[in-house]
């Protein structure tokens, strides 16, 4: 059997290697139009920032490795330019010589990835404007940055009396995860960075109240945010810099500009071959990665996937799914019955010592599709036991089905333990777990690593309390019409207070019940929700209509940040 694989990075390379492990006799040809196969594009921002110093570290395997270890014919600088599904042939063009040859296949796998979005804006081709997709892209940025630095350093020496070296300026356009990784790395390189984002939040996949915390974190690290503002064009400034002009009429001068506007599935070949393209613009495949064309498979960023939670078609360009899909396509070609389960979009971004991670569906998406059968909780558990030095809180939002408790999604941010919790929740979500399963999850614990009630258990317990009606829940936006009861200590109120709330510290509550209305819904506040829950239990058992405000003052802080941001502060 002869298999041709188009694209030699995440999906293509994992498909090729798996195929060989399953079929020693198969003839496998993998073509890649770029100069490298199997490279770590996820590491590119860190190579630009100098964290990964050597370019060679990004090259996981090369043509020789594939030949020697897997007996796979790998050709770099070789582009597939046309497919004939009826004749079962592919035309390959040697990029250097232009020579075109025709090759027949029994099975064809497309893993061409996605192309960076590059809108036709005035000045977009000016030198100094880059995107980050390949190793050569990263090399070009590094060279440009180094040249720029040398130029600025030269100025510094020339002036003789100048003591403050001017800071180079960077503008990153697009606040998705690649944009944020570039922001962090450029700050590390000494740049003054402005992030321009058309939407009103960074990381559009997470909910706005968590994005607000990320934005505050960016500002604390000196990043200037220009949200709600799209780029209108670029102009060459007289001093060699680039003026980035936005739709609101602002101008941001930059020594380097990074375009991180997202990616579009590369469907050029698939369209030419008449393969079905889905409603989101990716190649349409079934659970076994089969396209509409006979004996043609497609994997990775180029395909549409079913969202695991909503069941809707979506585009989720991530390395994990691309690798798994490559492996599944290989399994199916080798005669096995493997199936792709869909994608949850599980992701993580590191940012100035903190991490933001998420899995499953966001509240925004549920609202967009009109799904109201959900509840959400906010919680702020420590990443490890509070008594062990260095405990840091994790801000968590967990979303679950009201009707049956099924876990739907989670978002977390903090400086420690975020990856572990979201990875556990992601695995459980994929297994169809409910919040009652989270209560019972048995996770490793010693004080430096977690708590006897791990944040995952804690989330399950809080959510289960809500569904068992032990803790009727409210949120700040719904609490405005009710009676507000604050059960914190007076000392805490000196720091931050809700003016409309009656303060009765938890320890005094049983003796002061007469001060509370029996004909109104009482919304109970504390710092994080825990004491409010204890108070809610007291009130419910004394015949009051009480609800705990989820996340207490800490979740209100999200809202405060929100308001600050809207005012441009
Ligand atoms: C800067 C950056 C950081 C990232 N960080 C993360 C991360 O931290 N976590 C994560 O999960 N994901 C991350 N990703 C996304 C991840 O890299 C992709 O989801 C994954 O590489 C997709 O695999 P793929 O095989 O579909 O496409 P790619 O890995 O992009 O490979 C496609 C290859 O096909 C080649 N090709 C296209 N057309 C042809 C043709 N006609 N003939 C021959 N060759 C062709 C292309 O040159 C390309 O090399 C990142 C991506 C980038 C760019």
Coordinates of C-alpha atoms in Angstrom, one line a residue, residues 25-548:
X25 CA 5.4 -3.0 4.5
X26 CA 3.6 0.2 3.6
X27 CA 5.3 2.6 1.2
X28 CA 5.1 6.0 3.0
X29 CA 6.0 9.3 1.4
X30 CA 5.7 12.5 3.5
X31 CA 6.1 15.9 1.7
X32 CA 6.6 19.2 3.3
X33 CA 6.9 22.5 1.3
X34 CA 8.9 24.2 4.1
X35 CA 12.5 23.5 5.0
X36 CA 11.8 21.4 8.1
X37 CA 9.6 18.6 9.3
X38 CA 8.4 17.8 12.8
X39 CA 9.4 21.1 14.4
X40 CA 8.0 22.6 17.5
X41 CA 6.0 25.6 16.4
X42 CA 4.6 25.8 20.0
X43 CA 8.1 26.8 21.0
X44 CA 8.6 29.6 18.5
X45 CA 7.5 32.5 20.7
X46 CA 10.1 31.3 23.3
X47 CA 12.8 31.1 20.7
X48 CA 12.1 34.7 19.7
X49 CA 12.3 35.7 23.4
X50 CA 15.6 33.8 23.9
X51 CA 14.2 31.3 26.4
X52 CA 14.9 28.5 23.9
X53 CA 18.2 29.7 22.7
X54 CA 19.1 27.4 19.9
X55 CA 17.0 27.1 16.8
X56 CA 18.1 23.5 16.6
X57 CA 16.2 22.7 19.8
X58 CA 12.9 23.3 18.0
X59 CA 13.7 20.7 15.4
X60 CA 12.3 17.5 16.9
X61 CA 13.2 15.2 14.0
X62 CA 14.5 15.6 10.5
X63 CA 14.4 13.8 7.1
X64 CA 17.3 11.5 8.1
X65 CA 15.6 10.5 11.4
X66 CA 12.5 9.6 9.5
X67 CA 14.4 7.6 7.0
X68 CA 16.7 5.8 9.5
X69 CA 14.2 5.1 12.2
X70 CA 11.0 4.6 10.2
X71 CA 12.0 4.0 6.6
X72 CA 9.8 6.9 5.6
X73 CA 10.6 8.8 2.4
X74 CA 10.5 12.4 3.6
X75 CA 10.9 15.3 1.1
X76 CA 11.2 18.9 2.3
X77 CA 11.0 21.8 -0.1
X78 CA 8.3 19.7 -1.9
X79 CA 4.8 21.0 -2.3
X80 CA 1.7 19.1 -3.3
X81 CA 0.1 21.3 -5.9
X82 CA -2.8 19.2 -7.2
X83 CA -4.8 16.1 -6.3
X84 CA -6.8 14.0 -8.7
X85 CA -9.2 11.9 -6.5
X86 CA -10.4 9.9 -9.5
X87 CA -6.9 9.0 -10.8
X88 CA -5.6 8.8 -7.2
X89 CA -2.6 10.9 -8.0
X90 CA -0.9 13.9 -6.5
X91 CA 1.3 16.4 -8.3
X92 CA 4.4 17.4 -6.4
X93 CA 6.5 20.4 -7.1
X94 CA 10.1 20.7 -6.1
X95 CA 10.2 24.2 -4.5
X96 CA 13.9 24.9 -5.5
X97 CA 13.8 23.6 -9.1
X98 CA 10.1 24.0 -9.9
X99 CA 10.1 20.4 -11.3
X100 CA 6.7 18.8 -11.1
X101 CA 6.2 15.1 -10.8
X102 CA 3.0 12.9 -10.5
X103 CA 2.7 10.3 -7.9
X104 CA 0.0 7.7 -7.4
X105 CA -1.4 6.8 -3.9
X106 CA -3.6 4.2 -2.3
X107 CA -4.4 6.5 0.6
X108 CA -3.7 10.2 0.9
X109 CA -3.5 12.1 4.2
X110 CA -3.7 15.9 4.2
X111 CA -2.2 17.8 7.2
X112 CA -1.5 21.2 5.6
X113 CA -2.3 23.1 8.8
X114 CA -3.6 26.7 8.8
X115 CA -2.4 30.0 7.4
X116 CA -1.9 33.1 9.6
X117 CA -4.6 35.7 8.9
X118 CA -3.0 38.6 7.1
X119 CA -5.7 41.1 6.1
X120 CA -5.0 43.4 3.1
X121 CA -4.4 46.5 5.2
X122 CA -2.5 49.5 3.8
X123 CA 1.2 49.0 4.6
X124 CA 0.9 45.4 5.8
X125 CA 4.0 44.4 3.8
X126 CA 6.3 47.0 5.3
X127 CA 9.6 45.6 6.6
X128 CA 9.3 45.0 10.4
X129 CA 5.8 43.4 10.3
X130 CA 5.8 39.7 11.0
X131 CA 3.7 36.7 11.9
X132 CA 4.9 33.7 13.8
X133 CA 4.1 30.4 12.2
X134 CA 7.4 28.7 11.1
X135 CA 11.0 28.4 12.1
X136 CA 12.1 30.9 9.3
X137 CA 9.4 33.3 10.7
X138 CA 11.0 33.2 14.1
X139 CA 14.5 33.5 12.7
X140 CA 13.5 36.7 10.7
X141 CA 12.0 38.2 13.9
X142 CA 15.1 37.5 15.9
X143 CA 17.4 38.9 13.2
X144 CA 15.2 42.1 13.0
X145 CA 15.1 42.5 16.7
X146 CA 18.9 42.1 17.0
X147 CA 19.5 44.5 14.2
X148 CA 17.1 47.0 15.8
X149 CA 18.8 46.6 19.2
X150 CA 22.2 47.2 17.7
X151 CA 20.9 50.3 16.0
X152 CA 19.6 51.7 19.3
X153 CA 22.7 50.7 21.1
X154 CA 24.7 52.5 18.5
X155 CA 22.7 55.7 19.0
X156 CA 23.4 55.4 22.7
X157 CA 27.1 55.2 22.2
X158 CA 27.1 58.0 19.6
X159 CA 25.4 60.6 21.7
X160 CA 28.2 60.3 24.2
X161 CA 26.2 61.9 27.1
X162 CA 23.0 60.0 26.7
X163 CA 22.5 57.8 29.8
X164 CA 19.1 56.3 29.2
X165 CA 19.0 53.9 26.4
X166 CA 15.8 54.3 24.5
X167 CA 13.4 51.3 24.9
X168 CA 12.5 49.6 21.6
X169 CA 8.8 49.4 21.0
X170 CA 6.7 46.5 19.9
X171 CA 3.0 46.3 18.8
X172 CA 1.4 42.9 19.0
X173 CA -1.9 42.8 17.1
X174 CA -4.3 40.1 18.4
X175 CA -4.8 39.0 22.0
X176 CA -5.2 35.2 21.5
X177 CA -2.7 32.8 23.0
X178 CA 0.0 33.3 20.4
X179 CA -0.4 37.1 20.7
X180 CA 0.0 36.9 24.5
X181 CA 3.0 34.5 24.3
X182 CA 4.7 37.0 21.9
X183 CA 3.8 39.9 24.3
X184 CA 5.5 38.1 27.2
X185 CA 8.6 37.3 25.2
X186 CA 9.0 40.7 23.7
X187 CA 8.8 42.2 27.2
X188 CA 11.5 39.8 28.2
X189 CA 13.6 41.1 25.3
X190 CA 13.3 44.6 26.7
X191 CA 10.5 45.9 24.5
X192 CA 7.8 48.4 25.5
X193 CA 4.8 46.4 24.3
X194 CA 1.3 47.5 23.2
X195 CA -1.3 44.9 22.6
X196 CA -4.0 45.9 20.1
X197 CA -7.1 43.8 20.1
X198 CA -10.3 44.4 18.2
X199 CA -12.6 42.7 20.7
X200 CA -13.3 44.1 24.2
X201 CA -11.2 41.4 25.9
X202 CA -8.0 39.4 25.5
X203 CA -8.3 35.6 25.1
X204 CA -11.7 35.6 23.4
X205 CA -12.2 31.9 24.2
X206 CA -12.5 32.6 28.0
X207 CA -15.3 34.5 29.8
X208 CA -14.8 38.2 30.1
X209 CA -14.6 38.3 33.9
X210 CA -11.5 36.0 33.8
X211 CA -10.1 37.9 30.9
X212 CA -10.3 41.1 33.0
X213 CA -7.9 39.5 35.5
X214 CA -5.5 38.5 32.7
X215 CA -5.7 42.1 31.4
X216 CA -4.8 43.5 34.9
X217 CA -1.9 41.0 35.1
X218 CA -0.6 42.3 31.7
X219 CA -0.9 45.9 32.8
X220 CA 1.0 45.1 36.0
X221 CA 3.9 43.9 33.8
X222 CA 3.9 47.1 31.9
X223 CA 2.0 46.0 28.8
X224 CA -0.2 48.7 27.3
X225 CA -3.6 47.4 26.2
X226 CA -5.6 48.9 23.4
X227 CA -8.8 46.9 23.5
X228 CA -11.9 47.5 21.4
X229 CA -9.7 48.9 18.6
X230 CA -8.9 47.3 15.3
X231 CA -5.9 48.1 13.2
X232 CA -6.6 50.3 10.2
X233 CA -3.2 50.3 8.6
X234 CA 0.6 50.8 8.9
X235 CA 2.8 53.7 7.8
X236 CA 6.6 54.1 7.5
X237 CA 7.6 56.7 10.0
X238 CA 10.5 59.1 9.3
X239 CA 12.7 57.6 12.0
X240 CA 12.6 54.1 10.5
X241 CA 9.8 53.0 12.8
X242 CA 6.3 51.8 11.8
X243 CA 3.3 53.7 12.8
X244 CA 0.4 51.4 13.6
X245 CA -2.8 53.2 13.0
X246 CA -6.0 52.0 14.6
X247 CA -9.7 52.5 13.6
X248 CA -10.2 54.8 16.6
X249 CA -7.7 57.2 15.1
X250 CA -4.8 56.4 17.5
X251 CA -1.2 55.8 16.3
X252 CA 1.3 53.5 18.0
X253 CA 4.9 53.8 16.9
X254 CA 6.7 50.4 16.8
X255 CA 10.2 49.1 16.0
X256 CA 8.6 45.7 15.4
X257 CA 5.0 44.6 14.7
X258 CA 3.7 41.1 15.3
X259 CA 0.5 40.0 13.6
X260 CA -1.3 37.4 15.7
X261 CA -4.8 37.7 14.2
X262 CA -5.5 34.0 14.2
X263 CA -5.4 31.3 11.6
X264 CA -7.5 30.0 8.8
X265 CA -7.6 26.3 7.8
X266 CA -5.4 25.8 4.7
X267 CA -8.0 24.3 2.3
X268 CA -6.4 25.2 -1.0
X269 CA -5.6 21.7 -2.1
X270 CA -8.8 20.2 -0.7
X271 CA -11.0 22.7 -2.5
X272 CA -9.1 22.1 -5.8
X273 CA -9.8 18.4 -5.3
X274 CA -13.5 19.0 -4.8
X275 CA -13.5 17.8 -1.2
X276 CA -16.3 18.9 1.1
X277 CA -15.6 22.0 3.1
X278 CA -17.7 22.6 6.2
X279 CA -19.7 25.6 7.5
X280 CA -16.7 26.9 9.5
X281 CA -14.4 26.8 6.5
X282 CA -12.4 23.7 7.4
X283 CA -12.1 20.4 5.6
X284 CA -15.1 18.2 6.6
X285 CA -14.1 14.8 8.0
X286 CA -15.9 12.0 9.8
X287 CA -14.9 10.5 13.2
X288 CA -12.2 8.5 11.4
X289 CA -10.7 11.5 9.7
X290 CA -12.1 10.5 6.3
X291 CA -12.9 13.4 3.9
X292 CA -15.6 13.2 1.3
X293 CA -13.0 12.1 -1.2
X294 CA -12.4 8.3 -1.5
X295 CA -9.3 7.2 0.3
X296 CA -8.4 10.8 1.3
X297 CA -8.0 11.6 5.0
X298 CA -7.4 15.0 6.6
X299 CA -6.2 15.9 10.1
X300 CA -5.0 18.9 12.2
X301 CA -5.7 22.6 11.9
X302 CA -7.1 22.2 8.4
X303 CA -10.2 20.2 9.5
X304 CA -13.4 21.1 11.3
X305 CA -14.0 19.2 14.5
X306 CA -17.0 18.5 16.6
X307 CA -17.0 20.5 19.8
X308 CA -17.1 17.8 22.4
X309 CA -19.6 19.6 24.7
X310 CA -21.9 21.4 22.2
X311 CA -21.7 18.9 19.4
X312 CA -21.3 21.8 17.0
X313 CA -18.7 22.0 14.2
X314 CA -15.8 24.2 15.2
X315 CA -12.2 25.1 14.4
X316 CA -9.8 24.4 17.2
X317 CA -6.2 24.7 16.0
X318 CA -4.2 22.9 18.7
X319 CA -1.2 20.6 18.7
X320 CA -2.8 17.8 20.9
X321 CA -5.8 17.2 18.7
X322 CA -3.6 17.4 15.5
X323 CA -1.3 14.7 16.9
X324 CA -4.2 12.5 18.0
X325 CA -6.0 12.9 14.7
X326 CA -2.8 12.0 12.8
X327 CA -2.6 8.8 14.8
X328 CA -6.2 8.0 14.3
X329 CA -5.9 8.4 10.5
X330 CA -2.9 6.0 10.6
X331 CA -4.9 3.5 12.6
X332 CA -7.8 3.6 10.2
X333 CA -5.6 3.2 7.2
X334 CA -4.0 0.2 8.9
X335 CA -7.4 -1.3 9.3
X336 CA -8.1 -0.4 13.0
X337 CA -11.4 1.0 14.3
X338 CA -10.1 4.2 15.9
X339 CA -12.4 7.2 16.3
X340 CA -11.8 10.9 17.2
X341 CA -13.9 11.9 20.2
X342 CA -14.1 15.6 19.3
X343 CA -12.2 18.5 20.8
X344 CA -12.7 20.3 24.1
X345 CA -10.3 23.1 23.3
X346 CA -8.2 22.4 26.4
X347 CA -5.5 25.0 26.5
X348 CA -3.0 26.8 28.7
X349 CA -1.1 30.1 28.3
X350 CA 1.9 31.0 30.5
X351 CA 2.1 34.7 31.3
X352 CA 4.7 36.4 33.5
X353 CA 4.8 33.6 36.0
X354 CA 1.1 32.9 36.0
X355 CA -1.0 30.5 33.9
X356 CA -4.4 30.7 32.4
X357 CA -6.0 27.5 31.3
X358 CA -9.4 26.3 30.2
X359 CA -11.3 23.3 28.9
X360 CA -14.8 22.7 27.6
X361 CA -17.4 25.2 26.9
X362 CA -17.4 28.9 28.2
X363 CA -20.5 30.7 29.5
X364 CA -20.3 33.0 26.5
X365 CA -20.7 30.1 24.1
X366 CA -23.6 28.7 26.1
X367 CA -25.3 32.1 26.0
X368 CA -24.7 32.4 22.3
X369 CA -26.3 29.0 21.5
X370 CA -29.2 29.7 23.9
X371 CA -28.4 26.9 26.3
X372 CA -29.7 27.8 29.7
X373 CA -29.5 24.5 31.4
X374 CA -26.2 25.4 33.2
X375 CA -25.0 26.8 36.5
X376 CA -21.6 28.3 37.3
X377 CA -19.5 28.6 40.4
X378 CA -16.5 30.8 41.3
X379 CA -14.0 29.5 43.8
X380 CA -10.5 30.6 45.0
X381 CA -8.9 27.6 46.6
X382 CA -5.1 27.5 47.4
X383 CA -3.0 25.4 45.0
X384 CA -1.6 23.6 48.0
X385 CA -2.3 23.5 51.7
X386 CA -2.4 27.0 53.2
X387 CA -0.2 26.1 56.1
X388 CA 2.7 25.0 53.8
X389 CA 4.8 28.0 52.7
X390 CA 4.1 29.6 49.4
X391 CA 0.4 28.7 48.9
X392 CA -1.1 30.7 46.1
X393 CA -4.8 30.9 45.2
X394 CA -6.3 29.6 41.9
X395 CA -9.2 31.6 40.5
X396 CA -11.6 29.0 39.2
X397 CA -14.9 29.0 37.3
X398 CA -16.6 25.7 36.8
X399 CA -19.7 25.3 34.6
X400 CA -22.0 22.3 34.9
X401 CA -25.5 21.1 33.8
X402 CA -28.2 22.1 36.2
X403 CA -30.3 19.1 35.2
X404 CA -27.8 16.3 35.7
X405 CA -24.6 17.8 37.1
X406 CA -22.5 17.0 34.0
X407 CA -19.3 19.0 33.9
X408 CA -19.3 21.3 30.9
X409 CA -16.3 23.6 31.2
X410 CA -13.7 25.1 33.5
X411 CA -11.4 28.1 33.5
X412 CA -8.6 28.7 35.9
X413 CA -5.8 31.2 36.5
X414 CA -3.1 31.6 39.1
X415 CA 0.5 31.3 39.7
X416 CA 0.6 27.6 40.8
X417 CA -1.2 24.4 40.1
X418 CA -3.4 25.7 37.3
X419 CA -2.2 23.2 34.7
X420 CA -2.8 20.2 37.0
X421 CA -6.4 21.2 37.9
X422 CA -7.5 22.0 34.3
X423 CA -5.8 18.8 33.0
X424 CA -7.7 16.7 35.6
X425 CA -11.0 18.5 34.9
X426 CA -10.4 18.1 31.1
X427 CA -9.8 14.4 31.5
X428 CA -12.9 14.0 33.6
X429 CA -15.0 16.2 31.2
X430 CA -14.0 13.9 28.4
X431 CA -15.1 10.9 30.4
X432 CA -18.5 12.5 30.8
X433 CA -18.0 13.1 34.6
X434 CA -20.5 15.0 36.7
X435 CA -19.7 17.3 39.6
X436 CA -20.5 14.4 41.9
X437 CA -17.5 12.6 40.3
X438 CA -15.3 15.6 41.1
X439 CA -16.4 15.3 44.7
X440 CA -15.1 11.8 44.8
X441 CA -12.0 12.2 42.6
X442 CA -9.0 10.7 44.4
X443 CA -6.0 12.9 43.7
X444 CA -2.4 12.8 45.1
X445 CA -1.8 14.9 48.1
X446 CA 1.0 16.1 50.3
X447 CA 1.0 19.7 51.7
X448 CA 3.4 21.1 49.1
X449 CA 1.4 19.7 46.2
X450 CA -2.3 20.0 47.1
X451 CA -4.9 19.8 49.8
X452 CA -6.7 16.9 51.4
X453 CA -9.7 18.5 49.6
X454 CA -8.0 19.3 46.3
X455 CA -9.4 22.3 44.3
X456 CA -10.9 19.7 42.0
X457 CA -12.8 18.0 44.9
X458 CA -13.6 21.4 46.3
X459 CA -15.2 22.5 43.0
X460 CA -17.2 19.2 43.0
X461 CA -18.4 19.8 46.6
X462 CA -19.4 23.4 46.1
X463 CA -21.3 22.5 42.9
X464 CA -22.9 19.5 44.4
X465 CA -24.1 21.6 47.4
X466 CA -25.7 23.9 44.8
X467 CA -27.5 21.0 43.0
X468 CA -28.6 19.3 46.2
X469 CA -30.1 22.7 47.3
X470 CA -27.8 22.8 50.4
X471 CA -26.4 26.0 49.0
X472 CA -28.8 28.0 46.9
X473 CA -26.6 30.2 44.7
X474 CA -26.6 33.7 43.4
X475 CA -24.3 35.9 41.4
X476 CA -23.5 39.6 41.8
X477 CA -25.6 40.6 38.8
X478 CA -28.7 38.9 40.2
X479 CA -28.2 39.9 43.8
X480 CA -28.9 43.6 43.3
X481 CA -32.6 43.3 44.0
X482 CA -32.3 41.1 47.1
X483 CA -31.3 41.9 50.7
X484 CA -27.5 41.9 51.0
X485 CA -26.0 40.4 54.2
X486 CA -22.2 40.6 54.7
X487 CA -20.9 38.1 57.2
X488 CA -17.3 39.2 57.2
X489 CA -15.5 40.7 60.2
X490 CA -15.6 44.6 60.5
X491 CA -11.9 44.7 59.9
X492 CA -12.3 43.2 56.5
X493 CA -14.9 45.9 55.6
X494 CA -12.3 48.6 56.2
X495 CA -10.5 47.2 53.1
X496 CA -13.5 46.8 50.9
X497 CA -17.1 47.2 51.6
X498 CA -20.5 46.8 49.9
X499 CA -22.3 49.9 51.1
X500 CA -25.9 48.5 50.7
X501 CA -25.1 45.3 52.8
X502 CA -25.9 44.8 56.4
X503 CA -22.9 43.5 58.3
X504 CA -23.4 40.7 60.8
X505 CA -20.2 38.7 61.3
X506 CA -20.7 35.0 61.0
X507 CA -20.0 34.4 64.7
X508 CA -22.8 36.7 65.7
X509 CA -25.4 35.5 63.2
X510 CA -27.3 33.0 65.3
X511 CA -27.9 35.8 68.0
X512 CA -29.0 38.5 65.5
X513 CA -31.5 36.7 63.2
X514 CA -34.2 39.1 64.3
X515 CA -32.5 41.8 62.3
X516 CA -33.1 40.0 59.0
X517 CA -36.2 40.2 56.8
X518 CA -38.3 37.0 56.4
X519 CA -40.1 38.3 53.3
X520 CA -37.0 38.9 51.1
X521 CA -34.4 36.9 49.4
X522 CA -31.2 37.3 51.4
X523 CA -27.9 37.2 49.4
X524 CA -25.0 36.4 51.7
X525 CA -21.5 37.8 51.1
X526 CA -18.1 36.9 52.5
X527 CA -14.6 37.1 51.0
X528 CA -14.6 33.9 48.9
X529 CA -18.0 32.3 49.5
X530 CA -17.1 29.8 52.3
X531 CA -18.4 31.7 55.3
X532 CA -21.4 32.8 53.3
X533 CA -22.2 29.2 52.7
X534 CA -22.0 28.5 56.5
X535 CA -24.3 31.5 57.0
X536 CA -26.7 30.3 54.3
X537 CA -27.0 27.0 56.1
X538 CA -27.9 28.7 59.4
X539 CA -30.4 30.9 57.6
X540 CA -32.1 28.2 55.6
X541 CA -32.5 26.0 58.8
X542 CA -34.1 29.0 60.5
X543 CA -36.7 29.5 57.8
X544 CA -35.1 32.3 55.8
X545 CA -34.9 32.5 52.0
X546 CA -31.1 32.7 51.7
X547 CA -28.5 32.4 48.9
X548 CA -24.7 32.4 48.8

